[in-house]
Short mmCIF file of C-alpha atoms in Angstrom, two decimals:
data_model
loop_
_atom_site.label_atom_id
_atom_site.label_comp_id
_atom_site.label_asym_id
_atom_site.label_seq_id
_atom_site.Cartn_x
_atom_site.Cartn_y
_atom_site.Cartn_z
CA UNK A 14 11.03 -257.53 17.16
CA UNK A 15 14.60 -256.62 16.28
CA UNK A 16 13.55 -253.72 14.06
CA UNK A 17 12.10 -251.54 16.86
CA UNK A 18 15.03 -252.54 19.04
CA UNK A 19 17.43 -251.43 16.31
CA UNK A 20 15.52 -248.17 15.85
CA UNK A 21 15.68 -247.52 19.59
CA UNK A 22 19.42 -248.32 19.66
CA UNK A 23 20.01 -246.02 16.70
CA UNK A 24 18.15 -243.15 18.40
CA UNK A 25 20.11 -243.71 21.60
CA UNK A 26 23.37 -243.73 19.63
CA UNK A 27 22.48 -240.47 17.89
CA UNK A 28 21.60 -238.92 21.25
CA UNK A 29 24.93 -239.97 22.74
CA UNK A 30 26.81 -238.64 19.71
CA UNK A 31 24.99 -235.33 20.00
CA UNK A 32 26.59 -234.78 23.42
CA UNK A 33 30.07 -234.35 21.91
CA UNK A 34 31.91 -231.98 19.58
CA UNK A 35 32.89 -233.78 16.39
CA UNK A 36 33.89 -230.85 14.20
CA UNK A 37 35.80 -227.63 14.96
CA UNK A 38 35.55 -225.06 12.20
CA UNK A 39 37.50 -221.80 12.08
CA UNK A 40 36.46 -219.00 9.72
CA UNK A 41 37.90 -215.59 8.90
CA UNK A 42 41.57 -216.43 9.49
CA UNK A 43 44.16 -215.60 6.86
CA UNK A 44 47.50 -214.74 8.44
CA UNK A 45 47.02 -217.41 11.11
CA UNK A 46 46.53 -220.83 9.54
CA UNK A 47 43.79 -223.14 10.76
CA UNK A 48 46.41 -225.72 11.80
CA UNK A 49 48.13 -223.18 14.05
CA UNK A 50 44.86 -222.24 15.76
CA UNK A 51 43.76 -225.87 16.13
CA UNK A 52 47.14 -226.82 17.59
CA UNK A 53 46.83 -224.09 20.22
CA UNK A 54 43.26 -225.15 21.03
CA UNK A 55 44.43 -228.75 21.41
CA UNK A 56 47.04 -227.57 23.93
CA UNK A 57 44.16 -226.02 25.88
CA UNK A 58 42.19 -229.31 25.70
CA UNK A 59 39.75 -227.99 23.10
CA UNK A 60 39.68 -231.01 20.80
CA UNK A 61 37.39 -233.10 18.64
CA UNK A 62 35.43 -235.56 20.74
CA UNK A 63 35.16 -233.38 23.86
CA UNK A 64 31.87 -233.06 25.70
CA UNK A 65 29.73 -230.11 24.69
CA UNK A 66 29.09 -229.26 28.33
CA UNK A 67 32.85 -228.75 28.81
CA UNK A 68 32.98 -226.10 26.10
CA UNK A 69 33.20 -222.56 27.50
CA UNK A 70 32.79 -220.27 24.50
CA UNK A 71 33.64 -217.09 26.42
CA UNK A 72 36.84 -218.64 27.74
CA UNK A 73 37.82 -219.76 24.23
CA UNK A 74 37.27 -216.22 22.92
CA UNK A 75 39.40 -214.74 25.70
CA UNK A 76 42.22 -217.29 25.31
CA UNK A 77 42.49 -216.75 21.56
CA UNK A 78 42.55 -212.94 21.86
CA UNK A 79 45.25 -213.08 24.55
CA UNK A 80 47.45 -215.67 22.82
CA UNK A 81 47.07 -214.11 19.35
CA UNK A 82 47.14 -210.31 19.76
CA UNK A 83 46.55 -209.81 16.02
CA UNK A 84 43.03 -211.23 16.41
CA UNK A 85 40.87 -208.16 16.96
CA UNK A 86 37.59 -210.07 17.27
CA UNK A 87 36.73 -213.67 18.17
CA UNK A 88 33.34 -215.37 18.32
CA UNK A 89 32.76 -218.97 19.43
CA UNK A 90 29.49 -220.89 19.55
CA UNK A 91 28.29 -224.47 19.52
CA UNK A 92 25.80 -225.50 16.86
CA UNK A 93 24.77 -229.14 16.84
CA UNK A 94 27.97 -231.15 17.19
CA UNK A 95 30.10 -228.39 15.67
CA UNK A 96 32.19 -225.76 17.43
CA UNK A 97 32.23 -222.74 15.12
CA UNK A 98 34.91 -220.12 15.75
CA UNK A 99 34.92 -216.92 13.73
CA UNK A 100 37.87 -214.54 13.95
CA UNK A 101 38.82 -211.17 12.53
CA UNK A 102 42.47 -210.26 12.08
CA UNK A 103 44.12 -206.87 12.18
CA UNK A 104 44.55 -206.10 8.47
CA UNK A 105 46.75 -203.06 9.09
CA UNK A 106 48.99 -203.87 12.06
CA UNK A 107 50.96 -200.93 13.34
CA UNK A 108 54.69 -201.18 13.15
CA UNK A 109 56.15 -201.87 16.55
CA UNK A 110 57.78 -198.81 17.91
CA UNK A 111 61.23 -199.01 19.46
CA UNK A 112 61.42 -199.09 23.20
CA UNK A 113 62.43 -195.44 23.46
CA UNK A 114 59.31 -194.30 21.58
CA UNK A 115 57.01 -195.62 24.31
CA UNK A 116 58.78 -194.27 27.33
CA UNK A 117 59.04 -190.92 29.05
CA UNK A 118 62.84 -191.20 29.32
CA UNK A 119 64.94 -188.80 27.31
CA UNK A 120 66.37 -190.20 24.09
CA UNK A 121 68.46 -189.29 21.09
CA UNK A 122 67.73 -189.99 17.45
CA UNK A 123 70.68 -191.90 15.99
CA UNK A 124 71.50 -193.24 12.53
CA UNK A 125 70.82 -196.91 11.95
CA UNK A 126 72.77 -196.87 8.65
CA UNK A 127 75.67 -194.94 7.18
CA UNK A 128 74.80 -192.32 4.60
CA UNK A 129 74.81 -188.70 3.48
CA UNK A 130 72.16 -186.46 5.03
CA UNK A 131 69.78 -184.94 2.48
CA UNK A 132 67.19 -183.38 4.78
CA UNK A 133 66.32 -182.97 8.45
CA UNK A 134 63.17 -181.84 10.23
CA UNK A 135 63.35 -181.45 14.02
CA UNK A 136 60.17 -181.66 16.07
CA UNK A 137 61.83 -182.13 19.45
CA UNK A 138 65.48 -181.90 20.46
CA UNK A 139 68.52 -180.28 18.87
CA UNK A 140 69.87 -181.09 15.39
CA UNK A 141 73.44 -182.39 15.41
CA UNK A 142 73.86 -182.75 11.64
CA UNK A 143 73.07 -180.74 8.52
CA UNK A 144 72.28 -181.69 4.90
CA UNK A 145 75.45 -182.79 3.19
CA UNK A 146 77.01 -184.30 6.34
CA UNK A 147 78.28 -187.86 6.05
CA UNK A 148 77.32 -190.02 9.03
CA UNK A 149 78.06 -193.54 10.24
CA UNK A 150 75.72 -195.97 11.94
CA UNK A 151 75.20 -194.84 15.54
CA UNK A 152 75.88 -191.16 14.89
CA UNK A 153 73.59 -188.86 16.91
CA UNK A 154 71.34 -187.02 14.46
CA UNK A 155 69.05 -185.20 16.88
CA UNK A 156 70.12 -184.81 20.49
CA UNK A 157 67.57 -185.27 23.25
CA UNK A 158 68.57 -181.99 24.89
CA UNK A 159 67.27 -178.44 24.49
CA UNK A 160 69.02 -175.34 25.80
CA UNK A 161 67.08 -173.28 28.33
CA UNK A 162 67.65 -169.58 27.66
CA UNK A 163 66.86 -166.49 29.67
CA UNK A 164 65.26 -163.31 28.37
CA UNK A 165 68.57 -162.13 26.99
CA UNK A 166 69.00 -165.32 24.95
CA UNK A 167 71.85 -166.79 27.00
CA UNK A 168 71.86 -170.50 27.81
CA UNK A 169 71.24 -171.02 31.51
CA UNK A 170 70.59 -174.78 31.52
CA UNK A 171 69.71 -177.88 29.58
CA UNK A 172 66.37 -179.69 29.43
CA UNK A 173 66.23 -183.36 28.48
CA UNK A 174 63.52 -184.39 26.02
CA UNK A 175 62.64 -187.27 23.76
CA UNK A 176 64.22 -186.45 20.41
CA UNK A 177 61.80 -186.58 17.51
CA UNK A 178 62.08 -185.67 13.84
CA UNK A 179 62.58 -186.87 10.28
CA UNK A 180 66.10 -187.39 8.96
CA UNK A 181 66.50 -188.54 5.37
CA UNK A 182 69.78 -189.66 3.90
CA UNK A 183 71.27 -191.08 0.74
CA UNK A 184 72.37 -194.64 1.56
CA UNK A 185 73.53 -197.71 -0.33
CA UNK A 186 72.61 -201.39 -0.28
CA UNK A 187 75.05 -204.02 -1.51
CA UNK A 188 73.15 -206.61 -3.53
CA UNK A 189 74.48 -210.11 -4.19
CA UNK A 190 72.63 -213.12 -5.57
CA UNK A 191 73.67 -216.31 -7.31
CA UNK A 192 72.10 -219.61 -8.35
CA UNK A 193 73.13 -222.65 -10.36
CA UNK A 194 71.93 -222.77 -13.94
CA UNK A 195 71.42 -226.53 -13.63
CA UNK A 196 68.22 -227.43 -11.79
CA UNK A 197 65.92 -230.38 -11.26
CA UNK A 198 62.51 -230.45 -12.95
CA UNK A 199 59.57 -232.71 -12.16
CA UNK A 200 57.66 -234.33 -14.99
CA UNK A 201 54.47 -236.20 -14.15
CA UNK A 202 54.04 -239.43 -16.08
CA UNK A 203 50.25 -239.46 -15.82
CA UNK A 204 50.22 -242.71 -13.82
CA UNK A 205 48.18 -242.62 -10.62
CA UNK A 206 47.26 -244.92 -7.76
CA UNK A 207 44.25 -244.44 -5.53
CA UNK A 208 43.28 -245.41 -2.03
CA UNK A 209 40.70 -244.64 0.61
CA UNK A 210 40.90 -243.73 4.28
CA UNK A 211 38.44 -244.02 7.13
CA UNK A 212 38.73 -241.85 10.20
CA UNK A 213 36.76 -242.81 13.29
CA UNK A 214 37.31 -240.35 16.10
CA UNK A 215 41.07 -239.91 16.29
CA UNK A 216 41.97 -243.22 14.64
CA UNK A 217 42.81 -243.26 10.96
CA UNK A 218 42.78 -246.35 8.73
CA UNK A 219 44.21 -246.17 5.21
CA UNK A 220 43.69 -248.65 2.39
CA UNK A 221 46.01 -248.00 -0.52
CA UNK A 222 47.22 -249.89 -3.55
CA UNK A 223 50.21 -252.03 -2.46
CA UNK A 224 51.92 -251.14 -5.73
CA UNK A 225 53.74 -247.88 -5.41
CA UNK A 226 56.00 -245.51 -7.30
CA UNK A 227 59.59 -244.60 -6.55
CA UNK A 228 58.75 -240.89 -6.78
CA UNK A 229 55.25 -239.55 -6.29
CA UNK A 230 53.13 -236.81 -4.77
CA UNK A 231 50.21 -237.50 -2.44
CA UNK A 232 46.94 -235.61 -2.26
CA UNK A 233 44.44 -236.54 0.45
CA UNK A 234 40.87 -235.25 0.70
CA UNK A 235 38.65 -235.79 3.73
CA UNK A 236 34.86 -235.78 3.74
CA UNK A 237 33.28 -235.75 7.22
CA UNK A 238 29.85 -237.31 7.55
CA UNK A 239 26.98 -235.30 8.97
CA UNK A 240 23.25 -235.84 9.25
CA UNK A 241 22.33 -232.16 9.00
CA UNK A 242 24.22 -228.95 8.31
CA UNK A 243 25.77 -228.89 11.79
CA UNK A 244 25.18 -232.41 13.18
CA UNK A 245 28.58 -233.95 12.43
CA UNK A 246 29.41 -237.58 13.15
CA UNK A 247 32.79 -238.88 14.41
CA UNK A 248 33.30 -240.61 11.08
CA UNK A 249 34.81 -239.39 7.82
CA UNK A 250 35.95 -240.90 4.56
CA UNK A 251 38.87 -239.77 2.47
CA UNK A 252 40.38 -240.29 -0.97
CA UNK A 253 44.12 -240.75 -1.42
CA UNK A 254 45.67 -239.97 -4.78
CA UNK A 255 49.32 -240.68 -5.64
CA UNK A 256 50.74 -239.30 -8.88
CA UNK A 257 54.05 -240.58 -10.26
CA UNK A 258 56.69 -238.16 -11.45
CA UNK A 259 60.24 -238.36 -12.77
CA UNK A 260 63.08 -235.94 -12.10
CA UNK A 261 65.31 -234.61 -14.83
CA UNK A 262 68.20 -232.18 -14.69
CA UNK A 263 67.88 -229.24 -17.03
CA UNK A 264 69.84 -226.06 -17.58
CA UNK A 265 68.43 -222.56 -17.77
CA UNK A 266 69.02 -220.83 -21.06
CA UNK A 267 70.76 -217.47 -20.93
CA UNK A 268 67.41 -215.70 -21.31
CA UNK A 269 65.76 -217.83 -18.62
CA UNK A 270 68.63 -217.30 -16.18
CA UNK A 271 68.58 -213.56 -16.77
CA UNK A 272 64.82 -213.46 -16.29
CA UNK A 273 65.08 -215.38 -13.01
CA UNK A 274 67.89 -213.11 -11.77
CA UNK A 275 65.81 -210.04 -12.63
CA UNK A 276 62.84 -211.53 -10.77
CA UNK A 277 65.02 -211.99 -7.66
CA UNK A 278 66.25 -208.40 -7.97
CA UNK A 279 62.73 -207.01 -8.44
CA UNK A 280 61.58 -208.87 -5.34
CA UNK A 281 64.42 -207.28 -3.35
CA UNK A 282 63.54 -203.81 -4.72
CA UNK A 283 59.84 -204.27 -3.97
CA UNK A 284 60.67 -205.16 -0.37
CA UNK A 285 62.59 -201.88 -0.11
CA UNK A 286 59.70 -199.92 -1.61
CA UNK A 287 57.27 -201.44 0.86
CA UNK A 288 59.45 -200.03 3.66
CA UNK A 289 59.06 -196.52 2.25
CA UNK A 290 62.50 -196.43 0.64
CA UNK A 291 62.95 -194.33 -2.53
CA UNK A 292 65.26 -195.96 -5.06
CA UNK A 293 67.37 -193.43 -6.98
CA UNK A 294 70.10 -195.60 -8.49
CA UNK A 295 70.74 -199.20 -9.45
CA UNK A 296 73.99 -200.50 -10.95
CA UNK A 297 73.43 -204.23 -10.35
CA UNK A 298 75.05 -206.32 -13.09
CA UNK A 299 73.94 -209.82 -14.08
CA UNK A 300 76.70 -212.20 -15.16
CA UNK A 301 75.57 -215.38 -16.90
CA UNK A 302 78.39 -217.83 -16.33
CA UNK A 303 78.64 -221.33 -17.67
CA UNK A 304 77.40 -222.97 -14.46
CA UNK A 305 76.17 -220.09 -12.29
CA UNK A 306 74.27 -216.86 -12.75
CA UNK A 307 75.64 -214.14 -10.47
CA UNK A 308 74.16 -210.71 -9.73
CA UNK A 309 76.22 -208.07 -7.94
CA UNK A 310 75.98 -204.35 -7.52
CA UNK A 311 75.02 -201.36 -5.43
CA UNK A 312 71.57 -199.86 -4.99
CA UNK A 313 71.36 -196.17 -4.09
CA UNK A 314 68.31 -195.08 -2.10
CA UNK A 315 66.81 -192.24 -0.10
CA UNK A 316 65.38 -193.28 3.24
CA UNK A 317 64.82 -192.21 6.82
CA UNK A 318 67.67 -193.43 9.02
CA UNK A 319 66.80 -192.05 12.46
CA UNK A 320 65.93 -194.47 15.28
CA UNK A 321 65.44 -193.62 18.98
CA UNK A 322 68.08 -194.51 21.54
CA UNK A 323 67.65 -193.95 25.27
CA UNK A 324 70.20 -191.53 26.67
CA UNK A 325 72.54 -192.97 29.25
CA UNK A 326 72.20 -191.29 32.64
CA UNK A 327 75.88 -190.62 32.96
CA UNK A 328 75.93 -189.13 29.45
CA UNK A 329 72.98 -186.87 30.23
CA UNK A 330 74.51 -185.78 33.55
CA UNK A 331 77.82 -184.98 31.86
CA UNK A 332 76.12 -182.86 29.20
#
């Protein structure tokens, strides 16, 4: 008699469980981590254990696109007891333009760094500098004004425009980097302790070996239970692994320190190259001291230095 009763209770339990969301899966995200997206969804009350009837897929799609502008496409659907969210990120985000570039107000093009002008191309406005001129940060490179001339070529007025053009200059970056040659190194002893965890809903129970290590790393894996491909249950099992390690203090050899300093310098140079900067000179010197490795020097580059700046009304009126 108890067997059919148990079967009936089991079927009723499965039916009740099928009314809730027990797994939220996010696919297609790279720049935005799954934890970040899940945290935002939790703030909007989209959580594990919620009723399926309370899930509004269209609203979830809209919320994610509004809150994360870099998500160009979002799809949400409920399959079984799983909420599956697929996203597509903007792989080539456009560089944000300065405020003056998106306004109809007149503006100048000014230098954002000091340097020596090597070339200038004016598309709109009036050039204020020539190749060979030395400028400081804030110097007006292209003025947002254009002379209005009559048929005889005489200036009869001034028209305000949004200055636009390319201004390249030879500039310099001061590079400084230092690090201690002594550093701590982890060595794993090979000793490990294991444990298991059980997660029911939002409650987590852990059963680990009472013996522990003074220094160790922890790796936890979780395996949710599901009856079918998308019928997840509010129960999961996990494995906990703790690996012992010891810390020793070592010192970089001269070759290792130099290699690390060069790696830091190459990373700095690559960041410049990614910004479209052309490197023409590098006199950075690496000094391997007894306790510290120090890199100092100057990097000479060619780059565009013009940035828009809205013209002040009183300045424009005066001119």
